Coordinates of C-alpha atoms in Angstrom, one line a residue:
Chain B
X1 CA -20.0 29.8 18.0
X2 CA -22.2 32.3 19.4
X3 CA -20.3 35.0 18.5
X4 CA -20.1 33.9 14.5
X5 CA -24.0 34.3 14.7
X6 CA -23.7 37.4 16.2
X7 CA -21.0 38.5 13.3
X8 CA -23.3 37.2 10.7
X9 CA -26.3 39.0 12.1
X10 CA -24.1 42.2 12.0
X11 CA -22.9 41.4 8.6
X12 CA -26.6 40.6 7.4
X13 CA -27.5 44.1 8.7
X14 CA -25.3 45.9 6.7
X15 CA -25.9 44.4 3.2
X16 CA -30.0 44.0 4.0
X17 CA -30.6 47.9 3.3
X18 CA -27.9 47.0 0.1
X19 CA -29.8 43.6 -1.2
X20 CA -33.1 45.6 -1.4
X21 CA -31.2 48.3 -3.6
X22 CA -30.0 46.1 -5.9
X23 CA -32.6 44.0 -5.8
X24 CA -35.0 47.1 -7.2
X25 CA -32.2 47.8 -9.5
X26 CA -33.1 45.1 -11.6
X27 CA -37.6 45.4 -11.6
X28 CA -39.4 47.2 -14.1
X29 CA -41.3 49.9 -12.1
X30 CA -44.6 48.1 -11.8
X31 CA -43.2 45.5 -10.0
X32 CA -41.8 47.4 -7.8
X33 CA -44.7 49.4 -7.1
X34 CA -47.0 46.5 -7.4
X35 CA -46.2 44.4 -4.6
X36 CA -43.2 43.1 -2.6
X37 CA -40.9 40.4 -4.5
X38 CA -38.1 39.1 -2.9
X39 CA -36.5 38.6 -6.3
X40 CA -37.1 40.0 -9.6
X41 CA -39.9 38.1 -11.3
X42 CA -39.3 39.6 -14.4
X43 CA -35.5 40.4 -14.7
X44 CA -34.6 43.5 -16.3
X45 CA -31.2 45.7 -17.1
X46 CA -33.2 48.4 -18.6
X47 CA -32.5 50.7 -15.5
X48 CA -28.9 50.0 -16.2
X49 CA -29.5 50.6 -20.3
X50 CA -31.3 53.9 -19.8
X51 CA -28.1 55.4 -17.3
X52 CA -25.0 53.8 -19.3
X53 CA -26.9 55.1 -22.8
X54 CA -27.0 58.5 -21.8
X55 CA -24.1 60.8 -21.5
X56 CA -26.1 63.2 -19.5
X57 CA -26.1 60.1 -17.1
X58 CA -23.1 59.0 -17.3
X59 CA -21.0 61.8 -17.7
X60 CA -21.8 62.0 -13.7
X61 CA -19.8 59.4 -13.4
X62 CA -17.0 60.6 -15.1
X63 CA -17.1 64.0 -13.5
X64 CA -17.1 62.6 -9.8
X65 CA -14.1 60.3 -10.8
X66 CA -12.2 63.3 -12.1
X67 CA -12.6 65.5 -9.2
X68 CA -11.9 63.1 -6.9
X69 CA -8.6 62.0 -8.5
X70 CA -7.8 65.4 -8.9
X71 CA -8.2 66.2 -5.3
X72 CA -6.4 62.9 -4.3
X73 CA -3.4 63.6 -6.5
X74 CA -3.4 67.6 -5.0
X75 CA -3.6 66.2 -1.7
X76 CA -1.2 63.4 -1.3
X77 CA 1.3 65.9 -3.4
X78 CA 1.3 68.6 -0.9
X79 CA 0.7 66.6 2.2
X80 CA 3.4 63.9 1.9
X81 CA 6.1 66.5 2.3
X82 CA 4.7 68.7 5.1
X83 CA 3.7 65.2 6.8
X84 CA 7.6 65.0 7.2
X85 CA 8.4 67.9 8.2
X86 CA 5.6 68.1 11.1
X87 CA 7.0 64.2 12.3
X88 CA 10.8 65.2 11.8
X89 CA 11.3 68.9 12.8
X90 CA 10.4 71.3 15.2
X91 CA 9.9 74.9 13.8
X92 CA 8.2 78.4 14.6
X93 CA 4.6 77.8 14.6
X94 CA 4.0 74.0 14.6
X95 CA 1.8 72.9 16.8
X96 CA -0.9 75.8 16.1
X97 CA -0.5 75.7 12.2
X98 CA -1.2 71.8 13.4
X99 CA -4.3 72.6 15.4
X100 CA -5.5 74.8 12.2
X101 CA -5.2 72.6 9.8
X102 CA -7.0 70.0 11.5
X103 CA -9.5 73.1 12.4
X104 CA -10.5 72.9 9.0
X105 CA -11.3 69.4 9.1
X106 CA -13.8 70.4 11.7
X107 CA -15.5 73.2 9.5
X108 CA -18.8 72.3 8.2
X109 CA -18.9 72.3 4.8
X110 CA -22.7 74.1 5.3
X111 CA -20.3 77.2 6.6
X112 CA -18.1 77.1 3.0
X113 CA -21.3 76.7 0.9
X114 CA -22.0 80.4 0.4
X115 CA -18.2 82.1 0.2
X116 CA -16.8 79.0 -1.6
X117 CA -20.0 80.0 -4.6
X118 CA -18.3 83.8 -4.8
X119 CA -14.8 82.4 -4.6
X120 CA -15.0 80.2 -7.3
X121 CA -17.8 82.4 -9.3
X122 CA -15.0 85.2 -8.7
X123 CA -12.5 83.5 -10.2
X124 CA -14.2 82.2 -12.7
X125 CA -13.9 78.5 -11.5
X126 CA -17.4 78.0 -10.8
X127 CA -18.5 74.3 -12.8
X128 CA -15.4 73.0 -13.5
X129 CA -13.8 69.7 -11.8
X130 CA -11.0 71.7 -10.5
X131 CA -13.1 73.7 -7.8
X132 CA -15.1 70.5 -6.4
X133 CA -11.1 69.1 -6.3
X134 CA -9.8 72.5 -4.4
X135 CA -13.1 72.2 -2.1
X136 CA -12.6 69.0 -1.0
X137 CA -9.1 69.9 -0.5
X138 CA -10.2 72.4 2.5
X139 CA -10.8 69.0 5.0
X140 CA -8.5 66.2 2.7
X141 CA -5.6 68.1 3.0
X142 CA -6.1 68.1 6.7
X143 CA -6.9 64.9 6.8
X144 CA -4.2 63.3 5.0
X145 CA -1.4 65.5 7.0
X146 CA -2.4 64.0 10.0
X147 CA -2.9 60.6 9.0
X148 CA 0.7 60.4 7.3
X149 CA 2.2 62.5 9.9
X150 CA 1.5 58.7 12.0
X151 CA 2.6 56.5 9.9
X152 CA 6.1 58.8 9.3
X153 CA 6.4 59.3 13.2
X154 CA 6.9 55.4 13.7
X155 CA 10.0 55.2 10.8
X156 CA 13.1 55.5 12.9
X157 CA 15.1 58.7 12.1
X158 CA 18.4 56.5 12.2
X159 CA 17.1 55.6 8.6
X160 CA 17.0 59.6 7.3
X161 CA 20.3 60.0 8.9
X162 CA 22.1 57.4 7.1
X163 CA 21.0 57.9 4.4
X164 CA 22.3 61.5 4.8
X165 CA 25.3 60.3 5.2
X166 CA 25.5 57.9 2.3
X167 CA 25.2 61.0 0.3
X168 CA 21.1 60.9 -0.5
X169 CA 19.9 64.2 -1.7
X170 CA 16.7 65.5 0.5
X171 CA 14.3 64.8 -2.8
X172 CA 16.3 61.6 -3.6
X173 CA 15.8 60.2 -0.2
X174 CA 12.3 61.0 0.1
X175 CA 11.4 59.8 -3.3
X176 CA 13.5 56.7 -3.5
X177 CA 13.8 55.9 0.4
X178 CA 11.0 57.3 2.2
X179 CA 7.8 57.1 0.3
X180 CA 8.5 52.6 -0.3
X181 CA 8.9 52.6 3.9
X182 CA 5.2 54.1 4.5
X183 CA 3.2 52.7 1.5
X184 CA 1.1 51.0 3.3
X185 CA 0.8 55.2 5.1
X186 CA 0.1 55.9 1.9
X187 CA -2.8 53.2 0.8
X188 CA -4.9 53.9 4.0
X189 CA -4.4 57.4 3.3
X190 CA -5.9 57.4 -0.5
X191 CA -8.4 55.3 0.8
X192 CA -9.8 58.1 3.3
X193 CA -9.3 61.0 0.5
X194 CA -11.5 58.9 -2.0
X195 CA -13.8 58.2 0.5
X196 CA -14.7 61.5 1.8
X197 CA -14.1 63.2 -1.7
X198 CA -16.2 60.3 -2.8
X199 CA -19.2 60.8 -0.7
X200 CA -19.9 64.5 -0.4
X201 CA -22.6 66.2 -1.4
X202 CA -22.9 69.7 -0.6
X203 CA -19.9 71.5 -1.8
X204 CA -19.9 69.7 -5.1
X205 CA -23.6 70.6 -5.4
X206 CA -23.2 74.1 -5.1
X207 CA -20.3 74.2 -7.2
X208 CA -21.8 73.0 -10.3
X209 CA -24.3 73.7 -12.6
X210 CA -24.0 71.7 -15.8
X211 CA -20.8 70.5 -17.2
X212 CA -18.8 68.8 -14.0
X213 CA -22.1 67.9 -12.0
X214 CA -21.5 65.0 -10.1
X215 CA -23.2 61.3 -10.2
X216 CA -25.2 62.7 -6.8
X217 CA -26.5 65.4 -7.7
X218 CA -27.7 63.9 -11.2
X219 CA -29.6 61.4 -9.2
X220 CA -32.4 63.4 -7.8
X221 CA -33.5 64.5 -11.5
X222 CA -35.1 60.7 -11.2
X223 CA -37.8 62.8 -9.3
X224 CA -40.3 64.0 -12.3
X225 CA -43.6 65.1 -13.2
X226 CA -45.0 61.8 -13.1
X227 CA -43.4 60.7 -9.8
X228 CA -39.9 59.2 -8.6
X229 CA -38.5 56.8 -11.2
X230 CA -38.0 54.0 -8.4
X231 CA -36.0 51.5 -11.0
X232 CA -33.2 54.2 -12.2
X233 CA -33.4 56.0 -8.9
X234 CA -32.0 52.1 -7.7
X235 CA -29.7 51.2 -10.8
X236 CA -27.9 55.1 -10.6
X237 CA -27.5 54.3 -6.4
X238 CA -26.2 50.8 -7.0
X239 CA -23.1 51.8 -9.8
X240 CA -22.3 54.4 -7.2
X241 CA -21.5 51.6 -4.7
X242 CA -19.1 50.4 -7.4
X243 CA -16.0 52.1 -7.5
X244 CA -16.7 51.8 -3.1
X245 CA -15.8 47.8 -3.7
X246 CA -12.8 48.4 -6.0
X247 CA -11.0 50.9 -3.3
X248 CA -11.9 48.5 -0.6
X249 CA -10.8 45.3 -2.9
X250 CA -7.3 47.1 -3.2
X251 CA -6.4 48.4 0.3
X252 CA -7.7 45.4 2.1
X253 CA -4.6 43.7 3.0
X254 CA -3.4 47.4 4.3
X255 CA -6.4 47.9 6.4
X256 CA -5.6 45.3 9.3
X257 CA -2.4 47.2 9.9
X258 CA -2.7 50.3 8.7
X259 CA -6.2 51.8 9.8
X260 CA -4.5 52.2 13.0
X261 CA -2.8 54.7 11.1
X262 CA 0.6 54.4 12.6
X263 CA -0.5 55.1 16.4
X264 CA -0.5 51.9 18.3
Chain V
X1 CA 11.0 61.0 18.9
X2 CA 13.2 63.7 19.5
X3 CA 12.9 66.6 16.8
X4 CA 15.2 68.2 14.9
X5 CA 14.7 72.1 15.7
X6 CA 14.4 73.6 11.8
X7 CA 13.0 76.5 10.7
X8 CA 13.1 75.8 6.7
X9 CA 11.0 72.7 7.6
X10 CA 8.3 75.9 6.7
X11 CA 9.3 75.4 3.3
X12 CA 7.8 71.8 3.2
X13 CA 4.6 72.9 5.2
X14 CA 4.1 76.2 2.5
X15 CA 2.3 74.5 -0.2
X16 CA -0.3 73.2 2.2
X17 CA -0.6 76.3 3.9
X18 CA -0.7 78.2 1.2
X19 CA -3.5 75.7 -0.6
X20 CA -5.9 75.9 2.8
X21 CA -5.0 79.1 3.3
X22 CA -6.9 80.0 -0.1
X23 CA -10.0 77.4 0.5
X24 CA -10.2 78.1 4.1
X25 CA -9.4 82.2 5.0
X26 CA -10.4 84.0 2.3
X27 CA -14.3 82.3 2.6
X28 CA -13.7 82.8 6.6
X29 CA -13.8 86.2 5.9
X30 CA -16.3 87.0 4.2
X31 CA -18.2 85.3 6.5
X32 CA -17.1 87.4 9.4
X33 CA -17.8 90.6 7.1
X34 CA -21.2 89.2 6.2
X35 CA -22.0 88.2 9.9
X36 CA -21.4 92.4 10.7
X37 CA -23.7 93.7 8.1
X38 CA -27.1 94.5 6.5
X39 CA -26.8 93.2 2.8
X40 CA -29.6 94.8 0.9
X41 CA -27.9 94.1 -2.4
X42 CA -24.2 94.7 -4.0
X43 CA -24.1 98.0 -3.1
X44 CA -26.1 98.9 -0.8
X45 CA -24.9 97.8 3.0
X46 CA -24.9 98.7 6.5
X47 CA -23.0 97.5 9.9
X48 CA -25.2 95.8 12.3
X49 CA -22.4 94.7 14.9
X50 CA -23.0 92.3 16.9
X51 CA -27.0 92.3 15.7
X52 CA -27.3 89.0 14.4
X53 CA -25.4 87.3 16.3
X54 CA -28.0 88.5 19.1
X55 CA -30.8 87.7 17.0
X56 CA -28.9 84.1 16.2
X57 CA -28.5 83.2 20.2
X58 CA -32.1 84.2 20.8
X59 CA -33.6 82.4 17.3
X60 CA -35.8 79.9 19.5
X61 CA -36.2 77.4 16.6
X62 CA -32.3 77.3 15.8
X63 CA -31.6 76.7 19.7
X64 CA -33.9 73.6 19.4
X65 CA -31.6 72.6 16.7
X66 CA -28.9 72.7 18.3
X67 CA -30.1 70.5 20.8
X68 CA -31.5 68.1 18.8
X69 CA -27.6 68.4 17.4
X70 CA -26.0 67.5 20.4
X71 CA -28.6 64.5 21.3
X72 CA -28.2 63.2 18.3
X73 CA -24.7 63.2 18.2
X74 CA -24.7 61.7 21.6
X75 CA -27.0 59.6 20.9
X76 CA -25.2 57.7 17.8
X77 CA -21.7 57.9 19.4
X78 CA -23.1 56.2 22.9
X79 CA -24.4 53.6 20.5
X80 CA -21.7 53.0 17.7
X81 CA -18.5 53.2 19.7
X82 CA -19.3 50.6 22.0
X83 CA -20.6 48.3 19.1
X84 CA -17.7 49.1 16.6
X85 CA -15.6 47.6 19.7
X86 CA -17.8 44.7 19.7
X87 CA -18.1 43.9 16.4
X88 CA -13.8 44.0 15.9
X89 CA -13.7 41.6 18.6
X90 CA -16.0 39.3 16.7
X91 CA -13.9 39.5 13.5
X92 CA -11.6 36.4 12.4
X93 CA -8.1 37.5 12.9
X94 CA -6.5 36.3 9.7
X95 CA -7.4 34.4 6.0
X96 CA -10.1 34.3 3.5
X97 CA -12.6 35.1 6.1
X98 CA -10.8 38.0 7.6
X99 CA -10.9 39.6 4.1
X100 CA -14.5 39.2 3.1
X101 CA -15.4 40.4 6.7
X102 CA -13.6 43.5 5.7
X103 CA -14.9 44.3 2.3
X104 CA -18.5 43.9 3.6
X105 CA -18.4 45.9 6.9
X106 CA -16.4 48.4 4.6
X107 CA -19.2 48.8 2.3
X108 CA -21.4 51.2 3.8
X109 CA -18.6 54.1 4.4
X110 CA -17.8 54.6 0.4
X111 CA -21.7 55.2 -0.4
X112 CA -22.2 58.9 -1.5
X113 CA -24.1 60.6 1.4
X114 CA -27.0 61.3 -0.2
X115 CA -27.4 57.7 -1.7
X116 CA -27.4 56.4 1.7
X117 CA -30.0 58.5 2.3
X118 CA -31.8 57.0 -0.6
X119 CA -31.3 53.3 0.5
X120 CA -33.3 53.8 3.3
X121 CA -35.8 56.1 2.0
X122 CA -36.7 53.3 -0.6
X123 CA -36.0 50.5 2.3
X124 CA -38.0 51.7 4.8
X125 CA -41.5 52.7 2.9
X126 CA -44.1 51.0 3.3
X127 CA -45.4 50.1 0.2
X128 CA -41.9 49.1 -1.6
X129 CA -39.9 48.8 1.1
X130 CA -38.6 45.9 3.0
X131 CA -38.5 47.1 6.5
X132 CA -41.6 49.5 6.3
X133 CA -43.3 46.8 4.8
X134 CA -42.4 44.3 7.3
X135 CA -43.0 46.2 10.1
X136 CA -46.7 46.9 8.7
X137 CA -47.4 43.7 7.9
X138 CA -46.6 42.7 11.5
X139 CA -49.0 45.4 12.7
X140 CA -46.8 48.1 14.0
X141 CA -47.7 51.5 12.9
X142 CA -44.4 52.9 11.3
X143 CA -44.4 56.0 9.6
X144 CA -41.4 58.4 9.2
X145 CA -43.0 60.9 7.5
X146 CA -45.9 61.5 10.3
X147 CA -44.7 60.1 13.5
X148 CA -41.3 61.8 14.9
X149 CA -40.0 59.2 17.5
X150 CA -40.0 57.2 13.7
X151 CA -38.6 59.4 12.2
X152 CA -35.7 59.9 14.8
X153 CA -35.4 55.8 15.3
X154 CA -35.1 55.7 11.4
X155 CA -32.2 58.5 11.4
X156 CA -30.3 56.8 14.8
X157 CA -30.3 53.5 12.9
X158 CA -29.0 54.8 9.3
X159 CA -26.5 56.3 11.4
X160 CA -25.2 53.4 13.1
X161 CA -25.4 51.4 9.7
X162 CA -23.5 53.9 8.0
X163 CA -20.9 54.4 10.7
X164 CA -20.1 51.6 13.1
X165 CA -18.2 50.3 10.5
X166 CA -15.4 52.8 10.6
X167 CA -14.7 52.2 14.8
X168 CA -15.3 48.4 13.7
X169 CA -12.3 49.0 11.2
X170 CA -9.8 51.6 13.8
X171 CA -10.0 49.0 16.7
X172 CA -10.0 46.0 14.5
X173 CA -6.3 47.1 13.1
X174 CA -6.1 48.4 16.5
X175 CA -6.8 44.7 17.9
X176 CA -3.8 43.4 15.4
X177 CA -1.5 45.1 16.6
X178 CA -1.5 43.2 20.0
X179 CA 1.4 40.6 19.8
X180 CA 0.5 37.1 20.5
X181 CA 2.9 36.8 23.2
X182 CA 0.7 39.2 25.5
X183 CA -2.4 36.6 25.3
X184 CA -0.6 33.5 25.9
X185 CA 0.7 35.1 29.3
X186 CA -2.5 35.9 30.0
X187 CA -3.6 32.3 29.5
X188 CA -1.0 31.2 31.6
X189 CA -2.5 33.3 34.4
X190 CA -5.7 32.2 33.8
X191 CA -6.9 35.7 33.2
X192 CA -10.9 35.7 32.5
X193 CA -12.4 37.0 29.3
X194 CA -13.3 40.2 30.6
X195 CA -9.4 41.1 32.6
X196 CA -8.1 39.9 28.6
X197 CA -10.4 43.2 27.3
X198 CA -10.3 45.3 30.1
X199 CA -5.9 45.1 30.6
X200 CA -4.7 44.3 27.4
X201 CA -7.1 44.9 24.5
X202 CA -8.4 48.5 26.0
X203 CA -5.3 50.0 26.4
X204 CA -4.3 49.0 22.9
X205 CA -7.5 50.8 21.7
X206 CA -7.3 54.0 23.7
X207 CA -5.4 55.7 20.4
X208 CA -7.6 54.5 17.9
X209 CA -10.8 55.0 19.7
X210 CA -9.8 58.9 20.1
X211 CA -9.2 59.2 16.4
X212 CA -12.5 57.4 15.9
X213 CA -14.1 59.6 18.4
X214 CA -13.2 62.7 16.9
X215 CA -13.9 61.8 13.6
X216 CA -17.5 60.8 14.6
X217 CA -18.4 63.6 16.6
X218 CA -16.9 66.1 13.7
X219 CA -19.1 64.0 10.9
X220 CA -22.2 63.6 13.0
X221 CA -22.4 67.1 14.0
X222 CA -22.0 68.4 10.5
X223 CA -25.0 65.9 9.2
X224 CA -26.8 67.0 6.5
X225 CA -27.2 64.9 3.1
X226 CA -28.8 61.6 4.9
X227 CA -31.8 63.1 7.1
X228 CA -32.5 65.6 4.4
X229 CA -33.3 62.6 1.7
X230 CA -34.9 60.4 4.4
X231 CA -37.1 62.8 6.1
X232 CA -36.2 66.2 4.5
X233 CA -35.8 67.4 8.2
X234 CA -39.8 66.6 9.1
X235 CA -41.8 65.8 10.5
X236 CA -42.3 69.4 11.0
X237 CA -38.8 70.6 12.0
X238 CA -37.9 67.5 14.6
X239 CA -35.5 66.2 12.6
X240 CA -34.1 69.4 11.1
X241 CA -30.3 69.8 12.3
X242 CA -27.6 72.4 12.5
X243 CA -26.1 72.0 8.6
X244 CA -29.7 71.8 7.3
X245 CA -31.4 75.2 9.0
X246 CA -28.1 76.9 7.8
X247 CA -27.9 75.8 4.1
X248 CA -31.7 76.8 4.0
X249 CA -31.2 79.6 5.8
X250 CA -28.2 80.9 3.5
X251 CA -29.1 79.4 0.2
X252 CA -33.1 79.4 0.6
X253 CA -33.7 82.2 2.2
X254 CA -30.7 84.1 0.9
X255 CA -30.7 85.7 4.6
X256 CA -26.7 86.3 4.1
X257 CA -26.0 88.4 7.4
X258 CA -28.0 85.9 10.0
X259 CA -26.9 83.1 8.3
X260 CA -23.0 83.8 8.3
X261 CA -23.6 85.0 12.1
X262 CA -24.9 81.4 12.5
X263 CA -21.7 80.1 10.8
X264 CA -19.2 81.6 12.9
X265 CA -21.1 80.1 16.3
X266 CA -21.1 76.8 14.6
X267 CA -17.8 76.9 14.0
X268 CA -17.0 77.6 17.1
X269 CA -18.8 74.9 19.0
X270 CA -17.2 72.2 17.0
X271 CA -13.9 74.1 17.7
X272 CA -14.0 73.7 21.0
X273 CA -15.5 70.5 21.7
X274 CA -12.4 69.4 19.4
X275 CA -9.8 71.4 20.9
X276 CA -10.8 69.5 24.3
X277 CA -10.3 65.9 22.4
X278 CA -6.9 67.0 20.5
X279 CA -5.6 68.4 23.6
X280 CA -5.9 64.9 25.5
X281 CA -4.5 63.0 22.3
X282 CA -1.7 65.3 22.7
X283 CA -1.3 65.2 26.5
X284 CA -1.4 61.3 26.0
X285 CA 1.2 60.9 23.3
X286 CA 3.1 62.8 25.9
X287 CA 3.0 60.4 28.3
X288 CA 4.4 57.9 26.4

């Protein structure tokens, strides 16, 4: 019994700081400037109107979901097969290329922020969905090598060999064969990718200017002349929470096994 | 497992090399040529050596930040590994409730950065927030923006919100993995509460807590979105850490040279505090 309170106390923690977002969310601006109501007293979804009215709001949103599927689909692409050959074969090089791609994971993104602007300005990339996507790829790619590299380590081998010998193509095998035996691998893994895709905010502020800003970076133009614009400010914070919920809807019955990510 | 030795297993790592290669070396570089030299403007350059990396090292004000970097990181760690732990012992181990526990304690790792940073600027204010306004009304004098014990307090506790959950998560499917078998003989024995954690559940964990770990100390070291929004690195500079006095440093100030001479020592720290972590993950997967 004492440790469901202590569980609900945690739990009550988390979505306090949440509750008082959403609760702003929904006040006209002199309320919430006026004084402190537990609940809306006059209820309100003109915060909502004002951002789902205007593309130059919402188009945020539709630029952050682009760049992060882009970057998810680049990453689990390239990652899946190198996953399998880092858990199945030894060759020149391994462990160190290991050790440097996880390196990368490690690099601050404050380091990239000035090279990355010339490298995409160069290339004429700069403010376009695609070089947010092959940012994020710098620690995502990492990321998602070494998290399916787990869950591939704990499928027996027996199960590539036979299949070998029934006559399975390498492409065949990994498509038809392989990829079924680790989706829950591959869940947990799209669930990190989205998330720290999701949530970054310094490469994919540098690496825009108009057309693929993300959500984020939108937000902070609620800070005008005539002070912060509390009410949107809330409303634009609360939709990103959104797509959050629907990623955690879908993976949670993968979570309980497969945040260990294959290493238990 | 016992691998197969095969060099055109290069052939399935190529694409990602190649992919990182581009977003990773090519910028590397021309931070190391930047970190070497004067730039005046396109044209017009000069090698300094080693110059700014001296001027970096001795550069009182980014020393302090680098401490206030490692305390901070030490701080959150010492505080949300042991409660992560906690808290997945807590958790219902299967049904409806198991679920919704999830989903909620999941909710604070998919918030943009900088929106979490939001939540509890507007949270903790005093005028329209509920904890700065609760915490006035019971007298205490809380202010982040002038006081920087507040300030820090404020930061440590955004941090554990934001992250506990993520060690909560890693030893909770850690915690499942345990067969059932393994408690009932330790009923049977009449094992106490404590020999159950300490025997069975800790060992379990070891794995998961290291990936946990390094992920942690990797994000925490490279904070920059949250404390920027809250507290925009004041008061003064006390909450002004590594990413922040380089991204003002490089973008602000434009000071390319100094700024890419900071890089590279940044870098480096977090390379080899994580080279000491991966080498025991390695050295323990060994064992087994």
């Amino acid at each position: 019994m004492k440790s469901r309170i202590a569980l609900i106390v945690y739990i009550l923690f988390i979505l306090l700081p949440i509750y008082w977002l959403l609760n702003m969310s929904f006040k006209t601006n002199q309320e919430i400037l006026g004084a402190i109501t537990f609940w809306p007293q006059n209820f309100t979804f003109e915060n909502y109107q004002k951002i789902l009215t205007d593309p130059s709001w919402y188009k945020g949103y539709i630029n952050s979901m682009i760049y992060v599927s882009l970057n998810m689909v680049i990453s689990l692409t390239v990652a899946l097969p190198a996953a399998y050959a880092f858990s199945r074969y030894k060759f020149v090089g391994d462990k160190h290329l290991f050790f440097w791609l996880l390196s990368n994971k490690m690099a601050p993104p404050a380091v990239f922020v000035l090279p990355f602007f010339q490298l995409y300005s160069s290339v004429g990339l700069f403010d376009t969905h695609i070089a947010v996507a092959l940012a994020h790829c710098l620690f995502n790619i990492p990321l998602a090598v070494w998290i399916l590299e787990g869950f591939m380590s704990s499928v027996p081998k027996e199960i590539d060999e036979t299949a070998y010998i029934d006559g399975y193509s390498f492409p065949r095998f990994f498509a038809k064969i392989f990829i079924p035996l680790i989706g829950s691998g591959i869940g947990v893994t799209a669930f990190f990718l989205f998330m720290f895709s999701w949530i970054e905010l310094l490469l994919a502020r540098t690496l825009t200017a108009t057309e693929a800003q993300p959500i984020q970076v939108i937000m902070t133009r609620t800070v005008g002349a005539s002070g912060i614009d509390w009410g949107v400010l809330a409303a634009a914070g609360v939709l990103t929470i959104i797509p959050g919920i629907f990623v955690i809807y879908f993976v949670r019955n993968h979570i309980a096994k497969g945040f260990a990510l294959g290493r238990t | 497992m016992n691998k197969i030795e095969n060099n055109k297993a290069w052939f399935l790592v190529l694409p990602v090399f190649v992919l990182v290669a581009f977003s990773a070396i090519i910028p590397l570089m021309t931070v190391v040529n930047y970190s070497v030299q004067d730039v005046f403007d396109t044209n017009t350059r000069y090698f300094v050596g080693t110059e700014w990396f001296k001027a970096i090292l001795n550069d009182a004000a980014l020393q302090s930040a680098l401490m206030k970097q490692f305390m901070f990181s030490f701080t959150t760690l010492s505080i949300e590994i042991p409660l992560g732990i906690g808290i997945a012992l807590l958790m219902p181990k299967r049904g409806m409730a198991a679920s919704l526990c999830l989903v909620l304690i999941a909710l604070p790792l998919l918030i943009p950065l900088n929106v979490v940073g939001t939540i509890w600027q507007i949270f903790t204010r005093s005028d329209i927030g509920l904890m700065g306004w609760s915490l006035r009304e019971m007298g205490v004098a809380y202010n982040i923006s002038r006081n920087p014990v507040d300030a820090w307090a404020t930061i440590i506790l955004m941090d554990v919100w934001h992250w506990t959950p993520l060690i909560a998560l890693l030893c909770y499917s850690g915690l499942r993995s345990i067969p059932e078998a393994y408690y009932q003989a330790a009923r049977i024995d009449r094992a106490s509460r404590w020999a159950i954690f300490r025997y069975i559940q800790l060992p379990k964990l070891t794995n998961v807590l290291i990936i946990g770990i390094l992920l942690r100390f990797m994000d925490s070291f490279m904070i920059y979105a949250e404390p920027f929004v809250l507290t925009g690195g004041g008061p003064g500079s006390s909450t002004t850490f590594l990413s922040q006095a380089l991204t003002t440093m490089a973008i602000g100030q434009f000071d390319v040279g100094p700024a890419a001479a900071f890089s590279i020592i940044y870098f480096l720290i977090i390379l080899a505090v994580s080279w000491v972590f991966y080498t025991t993950i390695m050295n323990m997967q060994k064992e087994k």
